[in-house]
PDB file of C-alpha atoms in Angstrom:
ATOM      1  CA  MET A   1      -3.481  -5.169 -17.583  1.00  0.00           C
ATOM      2  CA  PRO A   2      -5.603  -8.066 -16.587  1.00  0.00           C
ATOM      3  CA  LYS A   3      -6.895  -8.158 -13.623  1.00  0.00           C
ATOM      4  CA  LYS A   4      -7.935 -11.772 -12.043  1.00  0.00           C
ATOM      5  CA  LEU A   5     -10.551 -13.018  -8.786  1.00  0.00           C
ATOM      6  CA  LEU A   6     -10.148 -16.717  -8.440  1.00  0.00           C
ATOM      7  CA  LEU A   7     -13.160 -18.088  -6.735  1.00  0.00           C
ATOM      8  CA  LEU A   8     -12.733 -22.039  -5.960  1.00  0.00           C
ATOM      9  CA  PRO A   9     -15.694 -23.833  -6.242  1.00  0.00           C
ATOM     10  CA  PRO A  10     -16.894 -25.556  -2.275  1.00  0.00           C
ATOM     11  CA  LEU A  11     -14.493 -28.142  -0.598  1.00  0.00           C
ATOM     12  CA  ASN A  12     -15.863 -31.590  -1.235  1.00  0.00           C
ATOM     13  CA  PRO A  13     -17.052 -33.051   2.282  1.00  0.00           C
ATOM     14  CA  TYR A  14     -16.190 -36.503   1.434  1.00  0.00           C
ATOM     15  CA  SER A  15     -12.825 -35.751   0.318  1.00  0.00           C
ATOM     16  CA  ALA A  16     -11.711 -35.815   4.262  1.00  0.00           C
ATOM     17  CA  PHE A  17     -12.321 -39.356   4.543  1.00  0.00           C
ATOM     18  CA  ARG A  18     -10.357 -41.011   1.795  1.00  0.00           C
ATOM     19  CA  ALA A  19      -8.089 -43.428   2.552  1.00  0.00           C
ATOM     20  CA  PRO A  20      -4.703 -41.688   3.671  1.00  0.00           C
ATOM     21  CA  ARG A  21      -1.301 -41.904   0.952  1.00  0.00           C
ATOM     22  CA  ALA A  22       1.622 -41.404   0.991  1.00  0.00           C
ATOM     23  CA  HIS A  23       2.298 -37.856   0.090  1.00  0.00           C
ATOM     24  CA  PRO A  24       5.628 -37.313  -3.223  1.00  0.00           C
ATOM     25  CA  ALA A  25       8.545 -35.216  -1.739  1.00  0.00           C
ATOM     26  CA  ALA A  26       8.366 -31.342  -0.835  1.00  0.00           C
ATOM     27  CA  PRO A  27       9.294 -29.431  -3.680  1.00  0.00           C
ATOM     28  CA  PRO A  28      12.274 -27.749  -3.858  1.00  0.00           C
ATOM     29  CA  ALA A  29      11.604 -24.116  -2.187  1.00  0.00           C
ATOM     30  CA  MET A  30      10.560 -21.117  -4.280  1.00  0.00           C
ATOM     31  CA  ASN A  31      12.217 -17.935  -3.623  1.00  0.00           C
ATOM     32  CA  ALA A  32       9.536 -15.056  -3.916  1.00  0.00           C
ATOM     33  CA  ALA A  33      12.002 -12.512  -5.364  1.00  0.00           C
ATOM     34  CA  ARG A  34      12.469 -15.152  -8.489  1.00  0.00           C
ATOM     35  CA  THR A  35       9.170 -16.411  -9.032  1.00  0.00           C
ATOM     36  CA  GLY A  36       7.502 -13.105  -8.456  1.00  0.00           C
ATOM     37  CA  TYR A  37       4.546 -14.045  -6.261  1.00  0.00           C
ATOM     38  CA  ARG A  38       3.549 -14.140  -2.522  1.00  0.00           C
ATOM     39  CA  VAL A  39       0.528 -15.457  -0.391  1.00  0.00           C
ATOM     40  CA  PHE A  40      -1.002 -13.358   2.189  1.00  0.00           C
ATOM     41  CA  SER A  41      -3.584 -13.994   4.654  1.00  0.00           C
ATOM     42  CA  ALA A  42      -6.617 -11.616   4.434  1.00  0.00           C
ATOM     43  CA  ASN A  43      -7.323 -11.817   8.633  1.00  0.00           C
ATOM     44  CA  SER A  44      -5.809 -12.462  11.415  1.00  0.00           C
ATOM     45  CA  THR A  45      -7.675 -15.624  12.912  1.00  0.00           C
ATOM     46  CA  ALA A  46      -6.684 -18.730  13.939  1.00  0.00           C
ATOM     47  CA  ALA A  47      -8.487 -20.857  11.062  1.00  0.00           C
ATOM     48  CA  CYS A  48      -7.605 -18.382   7.940  1.00  0.00           C
ATOM     49  CA  THR A  49      -3.869 -18.264   9.185  1.00  0.00           C
ATOM     50  CA  GLU A  50      -3.724 -21.786   9.667  1.00  0.00           C
ATOM     51  CA  LEU A  51      -4.306 -22.677   6.177  1.00  0.00           C
ATOM     52  CA  ALA A  52      -2.489 -19.756   4.736  1.00  0.00           C
ATOM     53  CA  LYS A  53       0.601 -21.540   6.736  1.00  0.00           C
ATOM     54  CA  ARG A  54      -0.367 -24.332   5.027  1.00  0.00           C
ATOM     55  CA  ILE A  55      -0.596 -23.893   1.281  1.00  0.00           C
ATOM     56  CA  THR A  56       2.934 -21.559   1.840  1.00  0.00           C
ATOM     57  CA  GLU A  57       4.545 -24.412   3.249  1.00  0.00           C
ATOM     58  CA  ARG A  58       3.501 -26.827   0.612  1.00  0.00           C
ATOM     59  CA  LEU A  59       4.787 -24.062  -2.062  1.00  0.00           C
ATOM     60  CA  GLY A  60       7.858 -24.094  -0.033  1.00  0.00           C
ATOM     61  CA  ALA A  61       7.386 -20.127   0.255  1.00  0.00           C
ATOM     62  CA  GLU A  62       7.572 -17.365   3.160  1.00  0.00           C
ATOM     63  CA  LEU A  63       3.658 -16.194   4.101  1.00  0.00           C
ATOM     64  CA  GLY A  64       3.714 -12.508   3.575  1.00  0.00           C
ATOM     65  CA  LYS A  65       4.022 -10.416   6.426  1.00  0.00           C
ATOM     66  CA  SER A  66       1.146  -7.832   7.235  1.00  0.00           C
ATOM     67  CA  VAL A  67      -0.851  -7.029   9.766  1.00  0.00           C
ATOM     68  CA  VAL A  68      -5.006  -6.758   9.844  1.00  0.00           C
ATOM     69  CA  TYR A  69      -7.073  -5.463  12.427  1.00  0.00           C
ATOM     70  CA  GLN A  70     -10.328  -3.578  14.280  1.00  0.00           C
ATOM     71  CA  GLU A  71      -9.606   0.120  15.127  1.00  0.00           C
ATOM     72  CA  THR A  72     -11.604   0.419  18.257  1.00  0.00           C
ATOM     73  CA  ASN A  73     -14.231   2.448  16.576  1.00  0.00           C
ATOM     74  CA  GLY A  74     -14.357  -1.008  14.479  1.00  0.00           C
ATOM     75  CA  GLU A  75     -13.071  -0.269  11.487  1.00  0.00           C
ATOM     76  CA  THR A  76     -10.833  -2.326  10.092  1.00  0.00           C
ATOM     77  CA  ARG A  77      -7.178  -1.230   9.257  1.00  0.00           C
ATOM     78  CA  VAL A  78      -4.770  -3.425   6.864  1.00  0.00           C
ATOM     79  CA  GLU A  79      -1.084  -2.739   7.051  1.00  0.00           C
ATOM     80  CA  ILE A  80       1.748  -4.404   4.394  1.00  0.00           C
ATOM     81  CA  LYS A  81       4.988  -4.996   5.694  1.00  0.00           C
ATOM     82  CA  GLU A  82       6.727  -5.772   2.491  1.00  0.00           C
ATOM     83  CA  SER A  83       7.706  -4.616  -0.933  1.00  0.00           C
ATOM     84  CA  VAL A  84       5.028  -6.241  -3.224  1.00  0.00           C
ATOM     85  CA  ARG A  85       6.061  -4.070  -6.225  1.00  0.00           C
ATOM     86  CA  GLY A  86       5.366  -5.867  -9.342  1.00  0.00           C
ATOM     87  CA  GLN A  87       4.588  -9.158  -7.602  1.00  0.00           C
ATOM     88  CA  ASP A  88       1.645 -11.486  -8.087  1.00  0.00           C
ATOM     89  CA  ILE A  89      -0.452 -11.777  -5.056  1.00  0.00           C
ATOM     90  CA  PHE A  90      -2.439 -14.490  -3.625  1.00  0.00           C
ATOM     91  CA  ILE A  91      -4.670 -13.067  -0.752  1.00  0.00           C
ATOM     92  CA  ILE A  92      -6.377 -16.337   1.401  1.00  0.00           C
ATOM     93  CA  GLN A  93      -9.454 -15.856   2.999  1.00  0.00           C
ATOM     94  CA  THR A  94     -11.599 -17.690   5.335  1.00  0.00           C
ATOM     95  CA  ILE A  95     -15.243 -16.512   6.293  1.00  0.00           C
ATOM     96  CA  PRO A  96     -16.035 -16.430   9.709  1.00  0.00           C
ATOM     97  CA  ARG A  97     -19.547 -16.063  11.643  1.00  0.00           C
ATOM     98  CA  ASP A  98     -18.537 -12.043  10.515  1.00  0.00           C
ATOM     99  CA  VAL A  99     -18.937 -12.449   7.447  1.00  0.00           C
ATOM    100  CA  ASN A 100     -19.246  -8.494   6.910  1.00  0.00           C
ATOM    101  CA  THR A 101     -15.824  -7.943   8.489  1.00  0.00           C
ATOM    102  CA  ALA A 102     -14.464 -10.715   5.925  1.00  0.00           C
ATOM    103  CA  VAL A 103     -15.454  -9.068   3.304  1.00  0.00           C
ATOM    104  CA  MET A 104     -14.014  -5.524   4.806  1.00  0.00           C
ATOM    105  CA  GLU A 105     -10.697  -6.883   5.118  1.00  0.00           C
ATOM    106  CA  LEU A 106     -10.506  -8.734   1.776  1.00  0.00           C
ATOM    107  CA  LEU A 107     -11.433  -5.217  -0.119  1.00  0.00           C
ATOM    108  CA  ILE A 108      -8.906  -3.079   1.930  1.00  0.00           C
ATOM    109  CA  MET A 109      -6.723  -5.444   1.649  1.00  0.00           C
ATOM    110  CA  ALA A 110      -6.307  -6.122  -2.026  1.00  0.00           C
ATOM    111  CA  TYR A 111      -6.804  -1.883  -2.283  1.00  0.00           C
ATOM    112  CA  ALA A 112      -3.877  -1.956   0.110  1.00  0.00           C
ATOM    113  CA  LEU A 113      -1.709  -4.154  -2.066  1.00  0.00           C
ATOM    114  CA  LYS A 114      -2.773  -2.484  -5.337  1.00  0.00           C
ATOM    115  CA  THR A 115      -1.320   0.974  -4.573  1.00  0.00           C
ATOM    116  CA  SER A 116       1.543  -0.864  -3.081  1.00  0.00           C
ATOM    117  CA  CYS A 117       1.960  -1.620  -7.054  1.00  0.00           C
ATOM    118  CA  ALA A 118       1.492  -5.377  -6.708  1.00  0.00           C
ATOM    119  CA  ARG A 119       1.093  -6.679 -10.606  1.00  0.00           C
ATOM    120  CA  ASN A 120      -2.325  -8.545 -10.057  1.00  0.00           C
ATOM    121  CA  ILE A 121      -4.298  -9.622  -7.348  1.00  0.00           C
ATOM    122  CA  ILE A 122      -5.708 -12.986  -6.592  1.00  0.00           C
ATOM    123  CA  GLY A 123      -8.181 -13.747  -4.259  1.00  0.00           C
ATOM    124  CA  VAL A 124      -8.040 -17.566  -3.335  1.00  0.00           C
ATOM    125  CA  ILE A 125     -11.867 -17.423  -0.936  1.00  0.00           C
ATOM    126  CA  PRO A 126     -12.774 -21.665  -0.732  1.00  0.00           C
ATOM    127  CA  TYR A 127     -16.246 -20.359   0.762  1.00  0.00           C
ATOM    128  CA  PHE A 128     -17.437 -17.430  -1.085  1.00  0.00           C
ATOM    129  CA  PRO A 129     -20.001 -15.286   0.589  1.00  0.00           C
ATOM    130  CA  TYR A 130     -23.386 -14.508   0.163  1.00  0.00           C
ATOM    131  CA  SER A 131     -22.761 -17.701  -2.896  1.00  0.00           C
ATOM    132  CA  LYS A 132     -26.213 -18.957  -1.016  1.00  0.00           C
ATOM    133  CA  GLN A 133     -27.910 -15.385  -2.566  1.00  0.00           C
ATOM    134  CA  SER A 134     -26.700 -15.921  -6.232  1.00  0.00           C
ATOM    135  CA  LYS A 135     -30.420 -15.856  -7.568  1.00  0.00           C
ATOM    136  CA  MET A 136     -32.757 -13.190  -8.125  1.00  0.00           C
ATOM    137  CA  ARG A 137     -35.454 -13.234  -6.133  1.00  0.00           C
ATOM    138  CA  LYS A 138     -38.694 -10.492  -5.739  1.00  0.00           C
ATOM    139  CA  ARG A 139     -37.890  -7.153  -4.641  1.00  0.00           C
ATOM    140  CA  GLY A 140     -34.305  -9.069  -3.767  1.00  0.00           C
ATOM    141  CA  SER A 141     -30.676  -8.888  -5.437  1.00  0.00           C
ATOM    142  CA  ILE A 142     -28.358 -10.852  -6.398  1.00  0.00           C
ATOM    143  CA  VAL A 143     -25.732  -9.788  -3.481  1.00  0.00           C
ATOM    144  CA  CYS A 144     -23.276 -12.606  -5.082  1.00  0.00           C
ATOM    145  CA  LYS A 145     -22.780 -10.487  -7.983  1.00  0.00           C
ATOM    146  CA  LEU A 146     -22.512  -7.264  -6.055  1.00  0.00           C
ATOM    147  CA  LEU A 147     -19.460  -8.790  -4.104  1.00  0.00           C
ATOM    148  CA  ALA A 148     -18.029 -10.150  -6.851  1.00  0.00           C
ATOM    149  CA  SER A 149     -18.109  -6.675  -8.505  1.00  0.00           C
ATOM    150  CA  MET A 150     -16.907  -5.122  -5.435  1.00  0.00           C
ATOM    151  CA  LEU A 151     -13.949  -7.346  -4.903  1.00  0.00           C
ATOM    152  CA  ALA A 152     -13.326  -6.778  -9.210  1.00  0.00           C
ATOM    153  CA  LYS A 153     -13.388  -2.707  -8.548  1.00  0.00           C
ATOM    154  CA  ALA A 154     -10.970  -2.963  -5.204  1.00  0.00           C
ATOM    155  CA  VAL A 155      -7.899  -3.998  -7.257  1.00  0.00           C
ATOM    156  CA  MET A 156      -8.336  -1.690 -10.625  1.00  0.00           C
ATOM    157  CA  MET A 157      -9.506   1.000  -8.654  1.00  0.00           C
ATOM    158  CA  ALA A 158      -5.931   2.353  -7.943  1.00  0.00           C
ATOM    159  CA  LYS A 159      -4.590   4.875 -10.655  1.00  0.00           C
ATOM    160  CA  GLU A 160      -1.686   3.590 -12.618  1.00  0.00           C
ATOM    161  CA  LYS A 161       1.267   5.797 -12.108  1.00  0.00           C
ATOM    162  CA  PRO A 162       2.659   7.229 -15.164  1.00  0.00           C
ATOM    163  CA  PRO A 163       6.782   6.378 -16.514  1.00  0.00           C
ATOM    164  CA  ILE A 164       9.163   9.026 -15.248  1.00  0.00           C
ATOM    165  CA  THR A 165       9.628  11.355 -18.187  1.00  0.00           C
ATOM    166  CA  VAL A 166      12.157  14.056 -18.257  1.00  0.00           C
ATOM    167  CA  VAL A 167      11.230  16.865 -20.588  1.00  0.00           C
ATOM    168  CA  GLY A 168      13.608  19.375 -20.994  1.00  0.00           C
ATOM    169  CA  ASP A 169      17.915  19.723 -20.488  1.00  0.00           C
ATOM    170  CA  VAL A 170      18.951  19.129 -17.076  1.00  0.00           C
ATOM    171  CA  GLY A 171      22.768  19.248 -17.904  1.00  0.00           C
ATOM    172  CA  GLY A 172      24.351  20.992 -15.049  1.00  0.00           C
ATOM    173  CA  ARG A 173      21.307  22.395 -13.737  1.00  0.00           C
ATOM    174  CA  ILE A 174      19.820  22.171  -9.934  1.00  0.00           C
ATOM    175  CA  ALA A 175      16.603  19.697 -10.387  1.00  0.00           C
ATOM    176  CA  ILE A 176      14.081  20.169  -8.115  1.00  0.00           C
ATOM    177  CA  ILE A 177      11.202  17.691  -7.555  1.00  0.00           C
ATOM    178  CA  VAL A 178       7.974  18.975  -5.883  1.00  0.00           C
ATOM    179  CA  ASP A 179       5.550  16.540  -3.896  1.00  0.00           C
ATOM    180  CA  ASP A 180       3.207  17.226  -0.935  1.00  0.00           C
ATOM    181  CA  ILE A 181       3.684  13.901   1.007  1.00  0.00           C
ATOM    182  CA  ILE A 182       7.209  12.399   0.903  1.00  0.00           C
ATOM    183  CA  ASP A 183       6.749   8.376   2.100  1.00  0.00           C
ATOM    184  CA  ASP A 184       7.135   5.779  -0.021  1.00  0.00           C
ATOM    185  CA  VAL A 185      10.727   7.129  -1.247  1.00  0.00           C
ATOM    186  CA  GLU A 186      11.000   4.445  -4.397  1.00  0.00           C
ATOM    187  CA  SER A 187       8.996   6.936  -6.766  1.00  0.00           C
ATOM    188  CA  PHE A 188      11.789   9.824  -5.889  1.00  0.00           C
ATOM    189  CA  VAL A 189      14.646   7.761  -6.182  1.00  0.00           C
ATOM    190  CA  ALA A 190      13.521   6.644  -9.271  1.00  0.00           C
ATOM    191  CA  ALA A 191      13.150   9.888 -10.723  1.00  0.00           C
ATOM    192  CA  ALA A 192      16.637  11.352  -9.490  1.00  0.00           C
ATOM    193  CA  GLU A 193      18.488   8.391 -11.159  1.00  0.00           C
ATOM    194  CA  ILE A 194      16.918   9.585 -14.755  1.00  0.00           C
ATOM    195  CA  LEU A 195      17.957  12.872 -13.766  1.00  0.00           C
ATOM    196  CA  LYS A 196      21.329  12.212 -12.737  1.00  0.00           C
ATOM    197  CA  GLU A 197      21.874  10.119 -16.017  1.00  0.00           C
ATOM    198  CA  ARG A 198      20.523  12.950 -17.931  1.00  0.00           C
ATOM    199  CA  GLY A 199      23.496  15.250 -16.360  1.00  0.00           C
ATOM    200  CA  ALA A 200      21.669  16.948 -13.512  1.00  0.00           C
ATOM    201  CA  TYR A 201      24.013  19.316 -11.493  1.00  0.00           C
ATOM    202  CA  LYS A 202      22.290  18.485  -7.954  1.00  0.00           C
ATOM    203  CA  ILE A 203      18.971  17.171  -7.032  1.00  0.00           C
ATOM    204  CA  TYR A 204      16.574  18.325  -3.950  1.00  0.00           C
ATOM    205  CA  VAL A 205      13.153  16.838  -3.401  1.00  0.00           C
ATOM    206  CA  MET A 206      10.987  19.248  -1.329  1.00  0.00           C
ATOM    207  CA  ALA A 207       7.829  18.025   0.393  1.00  0.00           C
ATOM    208  CA  THR A 208       5.405  19.797   2.548  1.00  0.00           C
ATOM    209  CA  HIS A 209       4.556  16.377   4.899  1.00  0.00           C
ATOM    210  CA  GLY A 210       8.160  14.078   5.307  1.00  0.00           C
ATOM    211  CA  ILE A 211       6.533  10.611   6.404  1.00  0.00           C
ATOM    212  CA  LEU A 212       9.406   8.630   5.380  1.00  0.00           C
ATOM    213  CA  SER A 213       8.508   5.582   6.999  1.00  0.00           C
ATOM    214  CA  ALA A 214      10.598   2.211   6.904  1.00  0.00           C
ATOM    215  CA  GLU A 215      13.277   1.796   4.326  1.00  0.00           C
ATOM    216  CA  ALA A 216      12.586   5.594   2.981  1.00  0.00           C
ATOM    217  CA  PRO A 217      15.857   7.269   5.083  1.00  0.00           C
ATOM    218  CA  ARG A 218      18.430   4.295   3.589  1.00  0.00           C
ATOM    219  CA  LEU A 219      17.835   4.369   0.121  1.00  0.00           C
ATOM    220  CA  ILE A 220      17.953   8.006   0.131  1.00  0.00           C
ATOM    221  CA  GLU A 221      20.984   8.125   1.404  1.00  0.00           C
ATOM    222  CA  GLU A 222      22.033   5.558  -0.900  1.00  0.00           C
ATOM    223  CA  SER A 223      20.598   7.459  -3.592  1.00  0.00           C
ATOM    224  CA  SER A 224      21.498  10.141  -6.012  1.00  0.00           C
ATOM    225  CA  ILE A 225      19.008  12.460  -4.355  1.00  0.00           C
ATOM    226  CA  ASP A 226      21.839  15.772  -2.528  1.00  0.00           C
ATOM    227  CA  GLU A 227      19.290  16.860  -0.032  1.00  0.00           C
ATOM    228  CA  VAL A 228      15.313  16.089   0.770  1.00  0.00           C
ATOM    229  CA  VAL A 229      13.538  19.304   3.013  1.00  0.00           C
ATOM    230  CA  VAL A 230      10.530  18.435   4.635  1.00  0.00           C
ATOM    231  CA  THR A 231       8.214  21.010   6.771  1.00  0.00           C
ATOM    232  CA  ASN A 232       7.786  19.826  10.713  1.00  0.00           C
ATOM    233  CA  THR A 233       4.532  18.980   9.989  1.00  0.00           C
ATOM    234  CA  VAL A 234       4.865  15.431  11.360  1.00  0.00           C
ATOM    235  CA  PRO A 235       7.742  14.172  13.586  1.00  0.00           C
ATOM    236  CA  HIS A 236      11.371  13.005  11.727  1.00  0.00           C
ATOM    237  CA  GLU A 237      13.724  12.830  13.815  1.00  0.00           C
ATOM    238  CA  ILE A 238      14.535   9.556  14.094  1.00  0.00           C
ATOM    239  CA  GLN A 239      14.906   9.677  10.519  1.00  0.00           C
ATOM    240  CA  LYS A 240      16.853  12.641  10.333  1.00  0.00           C
ATOM    241  CA  LEU A 241      19.865  10.681  12.818  1.00  0.00           C
ATOM    242  CA  GLN A 242      19.467   7.587   9.981  1.00  0.00           C
ATOM    243  CA  CYS A 243      20.142   9.977   6.945  1.00  0.00           C
ATOM    244  CA  PRO A 244      22.067  12.906   7.123  1.00  0.00           C
ATOM    245  CA  LYS A 245      20.134  14.435   3.360  1.00  0.00           C
ATOM    246  CA  ILE A 246      16.694  15.200   5.388  1.00  0.00           C
ATOM    247  CA  LYS A 247      16.358  18.838   6.382  1.00  0.00           C
ATOM    248  CA  THR A 248      13.277  20.808   7.843  1.00  0.00           C
ATOM    249  CA  VAL A 249      12.062  23.737   8.075  1.00  0.00           C
ATOM    250  CA  ASP A 250       9.769  24.978  10.799  1.00  0.00           C
ATOM    251  CA  ILE A 251       6.573  26.465   9.278  1.00  0.00           C
ATOM    252  CA  SER A 252       5.185  27.967  13.099  1.00  0.00           C
ATOM    253  CA  LEU A 253       5.743  31.525  11.722  1.00  0.00           C
ATOM    254  CA  ILE A 254       3.409  30.600   9.046  1.00  0.00           C
ATOM    255  CA  LEU A 255       0.996  28.727  11.473  1.00  0.00           C
ATOM    256  CA  SER A 256       1.053  31.143  13.800  1.00  0.00           C
ATOM    257  CA  GLU A 257       0.657  34.137  11.403  1.00  0.00           C
ATOM    258  CA  ALA A 258      -1.990  32.350   9.890  1.00  0.00           C
ATOM    259  CA  ILE A 259      -3.807  31.937  13.672  1.00  0.00           C
ATOM    260  CA  ARG A 260      -3.377  35.702  13.750  1.00  0.00           C
ATOM    261  CA  ARG A 261      -4.480  36.943  10.674  1.00  0.00           C
ATOM    262  CA  ILE A 262      -7.623  34.286  11.099  1.00  0.00           C
ATOM    263  CA  HIS A 263      -8.720  36.273  14.395  1.00  0.00           C
ATOM    264  CA  ASN A 264      -8.094  39.540  13.534  1.00  0.00           C
ATOM    265  CA  GLY A 265      -9.973  38.749  10.309  1.00  0.00           C
ATOM    266  CA  GLU A 266      -7.107  40.104   7.748  1.00  0.00           C
ATOM    267  CA  SER A 267      -6.097  38.626   4.177  1.00  0.00           C
ATOM    268  CA  MET A 268      -4.651  35.185   4.155  1.00  0.00           C
ATOM    269  CA  ALA A 269      -3.601  35.173   0.516  1.00  0.00           C
ATOM    270  CA  TYR A 270      -1.165  38.061   1.936  1.00  0.00           C
ATOM    271  CA  LEU A 271      -0.053  35.955   4.281  1.00  0.00           C
ATOM    272  CA  PHE A 272       0.975  33.435   1.075  1.00  0.00           C
ATOM    273  CA  ARG A 273       2.582  35.836  -1.311  1.00  0.00           C
ATOM    274  CA  ASN A 274       5.337  37.717   0.888  1.00  0.00           C
ATOM    275  CA  ILE A 275       6.865  34.718   3.919  1.00  0.00           C
ATOM    276  CA  THR A 276       9.390  33.263   2.611  1.00  0.00           C
ATOM    277  CA  VAL A 277      11.369  30.516   3.802  1.00  0.00           C
ATOM    278  CA  ASP A 278      13.992  33.362   4.774  1.00  0.00           C
ATOM    279  CA  ASP A 279      11.634  34.102   7.142  1.00  0.00           C
TER     280      ASP A 279
END
């Protein structure tokens, strides 16, 4: 799947002084679910948000739901608040005085969208940072080229999920799906549907950490999954109230025994070979 990075040329400084002219009627509203694209703002500054809103208004679309902010330690955090699976995503990014922060916001958002299974990521950057450093100087570097390469890789580095396949006959049998974390449950639900179609009698999902964010409880409740078993390493009492299929295994016994064995210098291997769920 080709990955695209759209670099817009600098805006014409005289374009703002052209005589006003009548604008054509606004285009019909574009439904994001039907057209398969979304527009996001890459930072929370007023300038970027305003530009992104104007763009989406002209398109007749809604601005994508996301949160971009700085942690107290200065790190950038990006949270995508809606599904972007299979869609083309356009990221609007203006460059404030803090150029490096803007670059990180763009990189992190691109990667977050790709790991959320967006089909294509297109950066819309009216002013490309470091564009003045586009020529090789003595003992220098072409920083503009480096940045373009970083942006391209942030789209390409995410692992593509392979198609779900079932090996062997599961007809009339109990199927158990095992993973370390269950958060975005769409892949689990899809796997359960395939197993059900192949004739599985019961379908269980077992994971160590039950994050179960956003719509996970509802999706599990409406799916072919019979039961989801997780441990209490992460609190999920609210999710259990929303979905009776979610069950919890207490791991305090294993952790307390591990602490005792470490303190006494005893074998940890024995612990994991001999303690069962029934204990």
